[in-house]
Coordinates of C-alpha atoms in Angstrom, one line a residue:
M1 CA 150.2 160.0 176.2
E2 CA 147.7 157.2 175.4
T3 CA 148.5 154.5 173.2
S4 CA 145.5 153.6 170.6
S5 CA 144.0 150.0 170.6
T6 CA 145.2 149.8 166.9
E7 CA 148.7 150.8 167.9
T8 CA 148.6 148.3 170.6
M9 CA 147.6 145.4 168.6
E10 CA 150.2 146.5 166.0
Y11 CA 152.9 146.2 168.8
K12 CA 151.8 143.1 170.0
F13 CA 151.6 141.6 166.5
D14 CA 155.0 142.8 165.9
I15 CA 156.2 141.0 169.3
S16 CA 154.6 137.7 168.2
L17 CA 155.9 138.1 164.7
V18 CA 159.4 138.4 166.4
R19 CA 159.0 135.2 168.7
S20 CA 157.6 133.2 165.7
I21 CA 160.7 134.1 163.4
N22 CA 163.0 133.6 166.3
K23 CA 161.1 130.0 167.4
S24 CA 161.3 128.9 163.8
I25 CA 164.8 129.9 162.8
T26 CA 167.5 128.3 164.9
S27 CA 171.2 126.8 164.0
H28 CA 170.1 123.5 165.9
M29 CA 168.2 122.2 163.2
P30 CA 170.0 120.3 160.5
L31 CA 170.7 122.7 157.5
P32 CA 167.9 121.2 155.4
T33 CA 165.2 121.2 157.9
L34 CA 166.5 124.9 158.8
L35 CA 166.4 126.1 155.2
E36 CA 162.7 124.6 154.8
S37 CA 161.8 126.3 157.9
I38 CA 163.0 129.9 157.0
L39 CA 161.1 129.4 153.6
E40 CA 157.9 128.3 155.4
V41 CA 158.3 131.4 157.7
A42 CA 158.8 133.8 154.9
K43 CA 156.1 132.4 152.7
T44 CA 153.2 132.3 155.6
L45 CA 154.2 135.4 157.5
I46 CA 154.7 137.5 154.2
G47 CA 152.0 135.8 152.3
A48 CA 153.5 134.5 149.2
E49 CA 152.7 131.4 146.5
S50 CA 156.4 130.5 146.5
S51 CA 159.5 131.2 148.5
S52 CA 163.3 130.2 147.6
L53 CA 166.8 130.3 149.0
L54 CA 169.7 130.7 146.9
L55 CA 173.0 129.9 148.6
T56 CA 176.4 131.3 147.4
D57 CA 179.0 128.9 145.7
R58 CA 181.9 129.6 147.5
Q59 CA 184.1 128.8 144.7
S60 CA 182.5 130.9 141.7
G61 CA 180.3 133.2 143.6
D62 CA 177.2 132.2 141.9
L63 CA 173.9 131.7 143.5
I64 CA 172.5 128.3 143.4
F65 CA 168.9 127.3 144.2
N66 CA 169.2 125.6 147.1
I67 CA 165.8 124.9 148.2
V68 CA 162.4 125.9 146.7
I69 CA 159.0 125.5 148.4
G70 CA 155.9 126.0 146.0
D71 CA 154.6 124.7 142.7
K72 CA 157.3 123.9 140.4
G73 CA 160.1 123.9 143.0
E74 CA 161.8 120.7 142.2
I75 CA 162.4 121.8 138.5
I76 CA 164.7 124.7 139.5
K77 CA 166.4 123.3 142.5
G78 CA 170.0 123.3 142.1
R79 CA 169.8 125.8 139.3
R80 CA 172.7 128.5 139.0
V81 CA 172.1 132.2 138.7
P82 CA 175.5 134.2 138.0
R83 CA 176.1 137.1 140.2
G84 CA 175.1 140.5 138.7
K85 CA 172.4 138.7 136.5
G86 CA 168.4 138.8 137.5
I87 CA 167.2 140.3 140.3
A88 CA 168.8 137.7 142.9
G89 CA 172.3 138.3 141.0
M90 CA 171.7 142.2 141.3
V91 CA 170.7 141.9 145.1
A92 CA 173.7 139.8 145.8
E93 CA 176.1 141.8 143.9
T94 CA 174.9 145.1 145.4
G95 CA 173.9 143.7 148.7
K96 CA 170.7 145.5 149.0
P97 CA 167.1 144.4 148.7
L98 CA 164.7 144.8 145.8
L99 CA 160.9 145.0 146.0
V100 CA 159.4 144.5 142.4
N101 CA 155.8 144.5 141.8
N102 CA 155.7 144.5 138.0
A103 CA 158.3 141.7 137.5
Q104 CA 157.4 140.6 134.0
D105 CA 157.6 144.1 132.8
D106 CA 161.2 144.5 134.8
P107 CA 164.2 143.9 132.6
R108 CA 166.0 142.4 135.7
L109 CA 164.2 139.1 136.1
F110 CA 166.1 136.1 135.0
K111 CA 163.2 134.8 132.9
E112 CA 165.2 131.6 132.2
I113 CA 163.8 130.5 135.6
D114 CA 160.4 131.1 134.7
D115 CA 161.0 129.5 131.2
K116 CA 162.0 126.4 132.8
S117 CA 159.6 125.7 135.6
G118 CA 156.8 127.1 133.6
F119 CA 155.9 129.3 136.9
L120 CA 154.9 132.9 136.3
T121 CA 156.7 135.4 138.5
R122 CA 154.1 138.7 139.1
N123 CA 156.0 140.4 142.1
I124 CA 159.1 139.4 144.1
I125 CA 160.8 140.5 147.1
T126 CA 164.5 139.6 147.3
V127 CA 166.8 140.2 150.3
P128 CA 170.6 139.6 151.1
M129 CA 171.6 137.3 153.5
I130 CA 174.7 138.8 155.2
V131 CA 176.8 138.2 158.4
M132 CA 179.8 140.0 158.8
D133 CA 179.9 141.6 155.4
E134 CA 179.9 138.0 153.8
L135 CA 176.9 137.1 151.5
V136 CA 175.5 134.0 152.6
G137 CA 172.5 133.8 149.9
V138 CA 169.6 135.7 149.2
L139 CA 166.0 134.9 150.3
N140 CA 163.2 135.1 147.7
V141 CA 159.1 135.5 148.3
V142 CA 157.3 135.4 145.1
N143 CA 153.8 136.1 144.2
S144 CA 151.6 138.0 147.2
K145 CA 148.7 136.1 148.3
G146 CA 145.5 137.9 149.3
K147 CA 146.6 141.1 147.7
D148 CA 147.9 142.8 144.4
R149 CA 151.1 144.3 145.8
Y150 CA 153.9 143.6 148.1
D151 CA 154.5 146.8 150.5
S152 CA 157.2 148.1 152.6
V153 CA 155.9 146.1 155.5
D154 CA 156.5 142.9 153.7
L155 CA 159.9 143.8 152.7
E156 CA 160.8 144.8 156.5
K157 CA 159.3 141.2 157.4
A158 CA 161.5 139.5 154.4
Q159 CA 164.7 141.7 155.8
Y160 CA 164.2 140.4 159.5
I161 CA 163.7 137.1 158.4
A162 CA 166.6 137.2 156.1
E163 CA 169.0 138.7 159.0
Q164 CA 168.0 135.9 161.4
A165 CA 168.2 133.2 158.5
A166 CA 171.7 134.5 157.7
I167 CA 173.0 134.0 161.2
A168 CA 171.2 130.6 161.8
I169 CA 172.7 129.4 158.4
T170 CA 176.0 130.7 159.1
N171 CA 176.1 129.1 162.7
R172 CA 174.9 125.8 161.3
M173 CA 177.1 126.0 158.4
L174 CA 180.1 126.5 160.8
Y175 CA 179.0 123.2 162.7
D176 CA 178.2 121.2 159.7
D177 CA 181.7 122.2 158.3
L178 CA 183.2 120.8 161.7
E179 CA 181.0 117.7 161.2
K180 CA 182.2 117.5 157.6
R181 CA 185.8 117.9 158.3
I182 CA 185.2 115.1 160.9
A183 CA 183.2 112.8 157.9
E184 CA 186.1 113.7 155.7
L185 CA 188.8 112.2 158.0
S186 CA 186.4 109.4 158.7
A187 CA 185.8 108.8 154.9
L188 CA 190.0 109.0 154.4
Y189 CA 190.3 106.5 157.0
D190 CA 188.0 104.3 155.6
V191 CA 189.4 104.2 152.3
A192 CA 193.0 103.8 153.7
N193 CA 191.9 100.9 155.7
A194 CA 190.1 99.5 152.7
I195 CA 193.3 99.8 150.8
S196 CA 195.2 97.9 153.7
L197 CA 193.0 95.4 154.2
T198 CA 192.8 94.6 150.4
G199 CA 196.8 95.1 149.9
H200 CA 197.6 94.2 146.1
N201 CA 194.5 92.5 145.6
E202 CA 192.6 93.1 142.2
D203 CA 189.7 94.4 144.1
V204 CA 191.4 96.9 145.4
L205 CA 189.2 99.4 143.4
Q206 CA 185.9 98.0 144.5
N207 CA 186.8 97.7 147.9
I208 CA 188.0 101.5 147.9
L209 CA 184.6 102.5 146.3
S210 CA 182.2 100.5 148.5
S211 CA 184.0 102.1 151.5
L212 CA 184.1 105.7 149.9
S213 CA 180.4 105.4 149.0
A214 CA 179.2 104.3 152.2
S215 CA 181.4 107.0 154.0
M216 CA 179.9 109.6 151.7
N217 CA 176.4 108.6 152.0
V218 CA 175.8 108.2 148.2
E219 CA 173.7 105.9 146.0
R220 CA 176.0 105.4 143.1
A221 CA 179.6 105.9 142.8
S222 CA 181.9 104.4 139.9
I223 CA 185.8 104.3 139.2
A224 CA 186.8 104.8 135.2
I225 CA 190.6 103.8 134.6
Y226 CA 192.2 104.6 131.0
N227 CA 193.1 101.9 128.7
R228 CA 196.0 102.8 126.3
E229 CA 195.4 100.4 123.9
K230 CA 191.4 100.7 123.4
K231 CA 192.0 104.4 124.1
K232 CA 188.8 104.6 126.3
L233 CA 188.0 104.3 129.8
I234 CA 187.0 101.5 131.3
L235 CA 184.5 101.3 134.4
E236 CA 186.8 99.2 136.8
A237 CA 184.7 99.5 139.7
M238 CA 180.9 100.3 140.3
C239 CA 178.3 100.9 143.3
G240 CA 174.7 101.1 142.7
F241 CA 174.4 100.0 139.2
E242 CA 173.4 97.1 137.4
K243 CA 176.3 94.8 136.2
R244 CA 176.0 93.2 132.7
G245 CA 178.0 90.2 133.3
D246 CA 181.8 89.8 134.0
A247 CA 182.2 92.2 130.9
R248 CA 183.7 95.7 132.0
I249 CA 181.9 98.7 130.5
E250 CA 183.7 101.1 128.2
V251 CA 183.3 104.7 128.3
D252 CA 183.7 106.9 125.3
I253 CA 186.0 109.5 125.9
D254 CA 184.6 112.3 123.5
S255 CA 180.9 112.3 124.4
T256 CA 180.5 111.6 127.9
I257 CA 180.9 113.4 131.1
C258 CA 183.6 111.1 132.3
G259 CA 185.6 111.6 128.9
K260 CA 185.2 115.5 129.8
V261 CA 186.8 115.3 133.0
F262 CA 189.5 113.1 131.8
K263 CA 190.5 115.2 128.8
S264 CA 190.3 118.6 130.8
G265 CA 192.1 117.0 134.3
D266 CA 189.5 119.3 136.0
P267 CA 186.9 118.1 138.4
L268 CA 183.3 118.8 137.8
I269 CA 180.8 119.6 140.5
V270 CA 177.3 120.1 139.0
S271 CA 174.4 121.0 141.1
S272 CA 171.6 120.7 138.2
A273 CA 172.6 118.6 135.2
D274 CA 169.6 119.9 133.2
G275 CA 170.9 123.5 133.9
E276 CA 174.6 123.1 133.6
L277 CA 175.1 120.6 131.2
P278 CA 175.0 120.6 127.2
L279 CA 172.3 118.3 125.8
H280 CA 174.9 115.8 124.4
L281 CA 176.0 114.9 128.0
R282 CA 172.7 115.3 129.6
R283 CA 171.5 112.1 127.8
Y284 CA 173.8 109.9 129.9
R285 CA 172.0 111.2 133.1
K286 CA 169.0 109.1 132.7
N287 CA 167.7 106.7 135.6
Y288 CA 169.3 108.9 138.2
H289 CA 167.6 110.2 141.2
T290 CA 169.0 113.5 141.6
D291 CA 170.3 116.4 139.3
S292 CA 173.6 116.9 141.2
F293 CA 176.8 114.6 141.1
I294 CA 180.7 115.2 141.1
S295 CA 183.6 113.6 139.0
A296 CA 187.2 114.1 139.8
P297 CA 190.1 113.2 138.0
I298 CA 192.5 110.5 139.4
I299 CA 196.2 111.8 138.8
Y300 CA 199.3 109.8 139.2
K301 CA 202.4 111.5 138.8
N302 CA 201.0 114.5 136.9
E303 CA 199.1 112.4 134.5
T304 CA 195.4 111.8 134.7
I305 CA 194.9 108.0 134.7
G306 CA 191.1 107.8 135.2
V307 CA 188.0 109.5 137.0
L308 CA 186.1 108.9 140.2
N309 CA 182.3 109.8 140.2
L310 CA 179.5 110.2 142.9
A311 CA 176.1 110.8 142.4
D312 CA 172.6 110.4 144.2
K313 CA 173.0 111.7 147.7
K314 CA 171.0 109.5 149.6
N315 CA 169.4 112.7 151.4
G316 CA 168.7 114.2 148.0
G317 CA 171.4 117.0 148.7
I318 CA 173.7 118.9 146.4
F319 CA 177.3 118.1 146.2
D320 CA 179.5 120.9 147.3
S321 CA 183.5 122.0 147.8
F322 CA 183.6 119.6 150.7
D323 CA 182.8 116.7 148.6
L324 CA 185.2 117.7 146.1
R325 CA 188.0 118.3 148.8
V326 CA 187.4 114.4 149.7
L327 CA 187.2 113.1 146.3
T328 CA 190.4 114.9 145.3
T329 CA 192.0 113.6 148.3
V330 CA 190.6 110.1 147.6
G331 CA 191.6 110.3 143.9
T332 CA 195.1 110.4 144.7
Q333 CA 195.0 107.6 147.4
I334 CA 193.3 105.7 144.8
A335 CA 196.0 106.4 142.1
E336 CA 198.7 105.1 144.5
A337 CA 196.6 102.1 145.4
Y338 CA 195.8 101.2 141.7
Q339 CA 199.6 101.9 140.9
N340 CA 200.8 99.7 143.4
A341 CA 198.4 97.0 142.7
L342 CA 199.3 97.1 138.9
N343 CA 203.1 97.2 139.8
F344 CA 202.3 94.2 142.0
K345 CA 200.6 92.4 139.4
N346 CA 203.3 93.1 136.7
R347 CA 206.1 91.8 139.0
E348 CA 204.0 88.6 139.8
E349 CA 203.4 88.1 136.0
Q350 CA 207.1 88.9 135.3
R351 CA 208.2 86.5 138.2
R352 CA 205.8 83.8 136.5
L353 CA 207.2 84.7 133.4
A354 CA 210.7 84.3 134.5
Q355 CA 209.7 80.9 136.0
E356 CA 208.2 79.6 132.8
I357 CA 211.1 80.9 130.9
E358 CA 213.6 79.1 133.2
I359 CA 211.9 75.7 133.0
A360 CA 211.6 76.2 129.0
S361 CA 215.4 76.8 129.1
R362 CA 216.1 73.9 131.0
I363 CA 213.9 71.8 128.7
Q364 CA 215.8 73.6 125.6
R365 CA 219.1 72.8 127.0
G366 CA 218.0 69.2 128.0
I367 CA 217.0 68.4 124.3
L368 CA 219.9 69.6 122.6
P369 CA 221.9 66.7 121.5
R370 CA 224.9 65.5 123.3
I371 CA 227.7 65.3 120.8
P372 CA 229.9 62.4 121.6
A373 CA 233.5 63.8 122.5
V374 CA 235.1 60.9 120.2
F375 CA 233.7 59.4 117.2
H376 CA 236.1 56.7 115.9
D377 CA 239.5 59.1 115.7
H378 CA 237.5 62.3 115.3
R379 CA 237.1 64.6 118.4
L380 CA 234.2 67.0 119.0
A381 CA 233.1 69.7 121.3
A382 CA 230.2 72.3 121.1
Y383 CA 229.3 75.6 122.9
I384 CA 226.0 77.5 123.1
Q385 CA 225.3 80.8 125.0
P386 CA 221.8 82.3 124.4
A387 CA 221.7 86.0 124.4
R388 CA 218.3 85.4 126.6
E389 CA 217.1 82.8 128.5
I390 CA 216.0 81.1 125.6
G391 CA 217.9 80.9 122.5
G392 CA 217.2 80.3 118.8
D393 CA 220.4 78.7 117.8
F394 CA 220.9 75.0 117.8
Y395 CA 223.2 72.1 116.5
D396 CA 223.0 68.5 115.9
F397 CA 225.0 65.4 115.1
F398 CA 223.8 62.0 113.9
Q399 CA 225.5 58.8 112.7
I400 CA 224.6 58.1 109.0
D401 CA 226.7 54.6 108.9
E402 CA 229.4 53.0 110.7
R403 CA 232.2 55.6 109.4
K404 CA 230.1 58.5 108.1
Y405 CA 228.1 61.2 110.2
G406 CA 226.1 64.2 109.7
I407 CA 226.7 67.6 111.8
L408 CA 224.8 70.8 111.5
I409 CA 224.4 74.3 112.9
A410 CA 221.5 76.7 112.6
D411 CA 220.1 80.0 113.6
I412 CA 216.4 80.9 113.9
S413 CA 215.3 84.3 113.3
G414 CA 214.1 86.1 116.2
K415 CA 214.6 85.7 119.7
G416 CA 212.9 84.3 122.9
I417 CA 210.0 81.8 123.3
P418 CA 208.7 82.4 119.6
A419 CA 211.9 81.5 118.4
A420 CA 212.5 78.3 120.7
L421 CA 209.2 77.1 119.6
F422 CA 210.0 77.7 115.9
M423 CA 213.2 75.8 116.7
G424 CA 211.6 72.8 118.1
S425 CA 209.3 72.6 115.0
V426 CA 212.5 72.8 112.5
R427 CA 214.5 70.1 114.4
N428 CA 211.6 68.0 114.4
I429 CA 211.4 68.3 110.5
I430 CA 215.3 67.7 110.2
N431 CA 215.2 64.6 112.3
A432 CA 212.3 63.1 110.2
E433 CA 213.8 64.0 107.0
K434 CA 217.5 62.7 107.5
E435 CA 216.0 59.3 107.9
T436 CA 214.8 59.6 104.5
D437 CA 217.5 61.3 102.6
P438 CA 220.5 62.7 104.5
R439 CA 222.4 64.1 101.6
P440 CA 222.9 67.8 102.1
S441 CA 221.2 69.5 99.2
H442 CA 218.4 67.1 99.3
L443 CA 217.9 67.3 103.1
L444 CA 217.8 71.3 102.8
R445 CA 215.4 71.0 100.0
N446 CA 212.8 68.6 101.7
C447 CA 213.0 70.2 105.0
N448 CA 212.6 73.8 103.4
R449 CA 209.1 72.8 102.3
H450 CA 207.8 71.7 105.4
V451 CA 209.6 74.7 107.1
Y452 CA 208.0 77.2 104.7
N453 CA 204.4 75.6 105.4
D454 CA 205.0 75.9 109.2
S455 CA 206.7 79.3 109.4
E456 CA 204.3 82.1 110.7
S457 CA 204.8 85.7 110.9
G458 CA 207.7 85.4 108.6
M459 CA 210.1 83.4 110.7
F460 CA 213.0 81.3 109.0
V461 CA 216.2 79.7 109.8
T462 CA 219.8 79.8 108.3
L463 CA 221.5 76.4 108.3
F464 CA 224.9 75.1 107.4
Y465 CA 225.0 70.9 107.3
A466 CA 227.8 68.7 106.2
T467 CA 228.3 65.0 106.2
V468 CA 231.5 63.6 106.9
D469 CA 232.9 60.4 105.3
M470 CA 235.7 59.1 107.2
D471 CA 236.9 56.4 104.6
T472 CA 237.2 59.0 101.6
R473 CA 238.0 62.0 103.9
I474 CA 235.5 64.0 102.0
I475 CA 233.1 66.9 103.5
T476 CA 229.9 67.4 101.7
Y477 CA 228.1 70.4 102.9
S478 CA 225.4 72.8 101.7
S479 CA 224.0 76.1 103.4
A480 CA 220.8 77.5 103.7
G481 CA 221.6 81.3 103.8
H482 CA 224.1 80.9 106.7
N483 CA 227.5 82.6 107.3
N484 CA 230.8 81.5 106.2
Q485 CA 232.2 78.2 108.3
L486 CA 235.8 77.1 108.4
L487 CA 238.3 74.4 107.5
V488 CA 241.5 75.0 109.4
R489 CA 244.3 73.3 107.8
K490 CA 246.8 71.8 110.4
N491 CA 249.9 71.6 108.2
R492 CA 249.4 74.7 105.6
C493 CA 248.4 77.1 108.3
E494 CA 245.3 78.2 106.3
E495 CA 241.5 78.3 106.4
V496 CA 239.0 77.1 103.7
I497 CA 235.7 78.9 103.6
L498 CA 232.7 76.9 103.2
N499 CA 229.6 78.2 101.7
T500 CA 227.1 77.6 99.0
R501 CA 224.3 79.3 97.4
G502 CA 220.9 78.9 99.1
K503 CA 218.2 81.0 100.9
P504 CA 217.2 80.5 104.3
L505 CA 214.9 77.7 105.1
G506 CA 211.2 79.0 105.2
V507 CA 211.7 82.1 102.8
L508 CA 210.7 80.3 99.5
D509 CA 208.3 77.7 98.8
D510 CA 210.2 75.9 96.3
Q511 CA 214.0 76.0 96.0
E512 CA 217.1 73.9 95.0
F513 CA 220.4 74.3 97.3
Q514 CA 223.7 74.0 96.0
E515 CA 226.0 71.2 97.3
C516 CA 229.8 71.2 97.5
T517 CA 232.8 69.0 98.6
V518 CA 236.0 69.5 100.2
Q519 CA 238.9 67.0 101.0
Y520 CA 240.1 67.2 104.5
E521 CA 243.4 65.8 106.0
P522 CA 244.1 64.3 109.3
G523 CA 244.3 67.1 111.9
D524 CA 242.3 69.6 110.3
I525 CA 239.7 71.4 112.0
L526 CA 236.1 71.8 110.9
L527 CA 234.8 74.8 112.7
L528 CA 231.0 75.9 112.3
Y529 CA 229.7 78.9 114.3
T530 CA 226.5 81.1 114.1
D531 CA 226.8 85.2 113.4
G532 CA 226.9 85.9 117.0
V533 CA 230.4 84.9 117.2
L534 CA 231.3 87.4 114.3
E535 CA 229.0 90.1 115.7
N536 CA 230.7 89.7 119.3
L537 CA 234.3 89.5 117.7
G538 CA 233.4 92.6 115.3
G539 CA 233.8 95.0 118.1
S540 CA 231.3 97.8 119.1
D541 CA 229.9 98.3 115.8
L542 CA 229.2 94.3 115.4
D543 CA 231.0 94.2 112.3
A544 CA 230.7 90.7 110.8
D545 CA 233.7 91.2 108.3
L546 CA 235.9 92.4 111.0
G547 CA 234.9 89.4 113.5
E548 CA 235.5 86.9 110.4
R549 CA 239.2 88.2 110.1
E550 CA 239.4 88.3 114.1
L551 CA 238.0 84.7 114.0
S552 CA 240.8 83.6 111.7
R553 CA 243.4 85.0 113.8
V554 CA 242.3 83.6 117.1
V555 CA 241.7 80.0 115.2
S556 CA 245.0 80.1 113.3
G557 CA 247.0 80.1 116.7
F558 CA 244.8 76.7 117.9
A559 CA 245.1 75.0 114.7
D560 CA 246.8 71.9 116.5
T561 CA 244.8 71.6 119.7
D562 CA 241.9 69.9 121.3
P563 CA 238.5 71.3 119.9
G564 CA 237.6 71.7 123.5
E565 CA 240.5 73.9 124.2
L566 CA 239.8 75.7 121.0
I567 CA 236.4 76.7 122.0
N568 CA 237.6 77.6 125.7
H569 CA 239.8 80.2 124.3
L570 CA 237.2 81.5 122.0
K571 CA 235.0 81.8 124.8
L572 CA 237.5 83.7 126.9
V573 CA 238.0 86.2 124.1
M574 CA 234.4 86.6 123.5
S575 CA 233.8 87.3 127.1
R576 CA 236.1 89.8 127.1
N577 CA 234.3 91.6 124.1
R578 CA 230.9 91.2 126.2
I579 CA 232.0 93.2 128.7
A580 CA 232.6 96.3 126.2
T581 CA 229.4 95.6 124.0
D582 CA 225.9 94.1 124.8
M583 CA 225.3 90.6 124.0
K584 CA 222.7 90.9 120.9
D585 CA 222.9 87.4 119.2
D586 CA 223.2 83.8 120.6
I587 CA 226.4 82.4 120.4
T588 CA 226.9 78.7 119.0
I589 CA 230.2 77.1 118.1
V590 CA 230.9 73.3 117.0
A591 CA 234.4 72.0 116.5
V592 CA 235.6 69.0 115.0
S593 CA 239.3 67.8 115.0
L594 CA 239.3 65.5 112.1

C-alpha cells in the first residue's frame, strides 16, 4: 500500500512537532524558564495571541495565573481562579479539556480576567495538566492566529503539550522542593546563627531579619511587635525600607494588612494584591515591585505578639507554601529570641534598679539622725525597719537649748523612691523651720505651708512632734494626723495617750494645730511609733486597735527598763508576727527614758 505525499508530509510534520516539544520542555530548566518555554511552544505551534499557565495551589485548590505570555499578561499574573469557576476552573474540576470558539457568548467564561486586563477572549483551548491522577494545573491558549477557529488538531497539540508539561513541571517541582528544603534548613540555620551571635542584644530582631531576607532572597522584610500601652504594632526591624530617623513606625491594627494578620492570628499569603485584597488594604501596597507577599503571626505561648512580613522576591516570583512554612518556623524562633531579649533587658533593668535602690537605701540610712544614747540623765534609743529597701518613715532629734530638746516621728504617704524623695523634702523644711520657731504648734503650721506647696500627686505626711523641758519636766506636743503616742508611767503602771487635733501636713493649705502639755516623772518612758507597729501587732487583719492594746500590754512589762531593751523586746515580738503576716508598712520606734 502506497503512502501519499500529503500523508508523508503530515507524518513528518508530526514527528518534527513531537521532537520540537520534547526538546523545548525539559525538567532540567529552572521552573520559571520551563513555564515560559511551555507557553512559547503552545503559543507558536498552535498559533495563538496569548497563552497562560495556571498552577494549582496545594492548600486551597484554587488555580493561580503563574505565568502569562501575551498582551496584558503582567496585569493578571498572580490572580486566582476558584476551582469549578470559569472555563479553567471547570477543566480543573472535571479533568477534561475544553475547546470554545465563541468564548464571549459562553457563560462559563470567567470575564473578570478580561475586565481587569482589558483583553478580549474570542476563542480558547484549555487542557488539564495531570500526573498520576493529580492536577498540576491547566494550560490556556487564547485567540487563534491566522484562522477564525480552533480545531481538533489544535486541541490534540495542546493536549500533548500539556501532558509533557505536566511531567516536566512535576519533576522540576520535586527537584525544587528538595532545593527548597535545603534552603529552608539553610534559612533556619542562618536565623539560629544570627540569634546566637546577637545573644540578648537589642538588635536581635534586626539581625534575624537581615539574615532571613538574604536567605529567602527578598528585597523587603519587616517585623512588627505589639505595644500594649499604645495598642498598636511597632515596626521593630525593617529591611528594604527607607528609615525615618530613629523613631519607630507605628502600624494601625484596624486598617492594615499587618493588623489583619495580628488580629486573626492566621498567616496571609497573597499571589496578587490587586485581585485578593480589599481596596482599603491595597492602598498600603504602594511602591512595591511585585504584587505577591506573605505575612505570618509571631506567636509566643499561644499569644500573638507580632507579625513577620516578606515582600518583593528578587526573581519576581510568587510566594508559596514553602515560604509560609519557613516563615511560620522562623516566627517561633523570633518569638523566643525576642522574649529572651526582653526578659534579659528586664532583668538588667531590675538589677540596675536594685543597685540604685540599695545605694539610695544606704544614703537614706546614712542621713537619718544619730539619736544620742544619753542626753543629760535621759536615755534614748530608736529603731527603723522599712517595708521595702527604701522607706517613708523617719525620726529626728535636735537640741533647743542646754536642757531642752525636740523629738519627732513621721510617716510619709506611699512607699519606695517617691516616698523617700518626699521625705527628704519634708526633713529639709523641718530643719529650716525649727531654727525659726521650734514650738510644736507653730513648727507644724509653718512646715505645713511649705509641704503643701511642694507636695505632688496628693502626697502627705503624718507627724508627731514634742519638746521636752528637763527643768520643768513638761512635754509640749502637737500631732499632724499621726496615730496615738504613749507616755508610760513608771510608778503608776499606766499609759497616757498623747494626741492632738490636726490633719497631716500637705493636705490643706492653711491650718492651725492644737498643742498640749503633759508633766512627766523621772523614770517615765516616752514611746513614739508609726502605724506600722500597730499593724504588725494587730494580727493577720492588721487591726490597729488590737495592735494598740497589744503594744500597751508589751510595754507595761518593761516600764522600768532601758529604752534599748524595750525596743529589742518589741522587735522580737514583731519579728514573730512578721512570719505569719506580710510586712505591709514601715516600722519605726523611738523610746526615751525620762
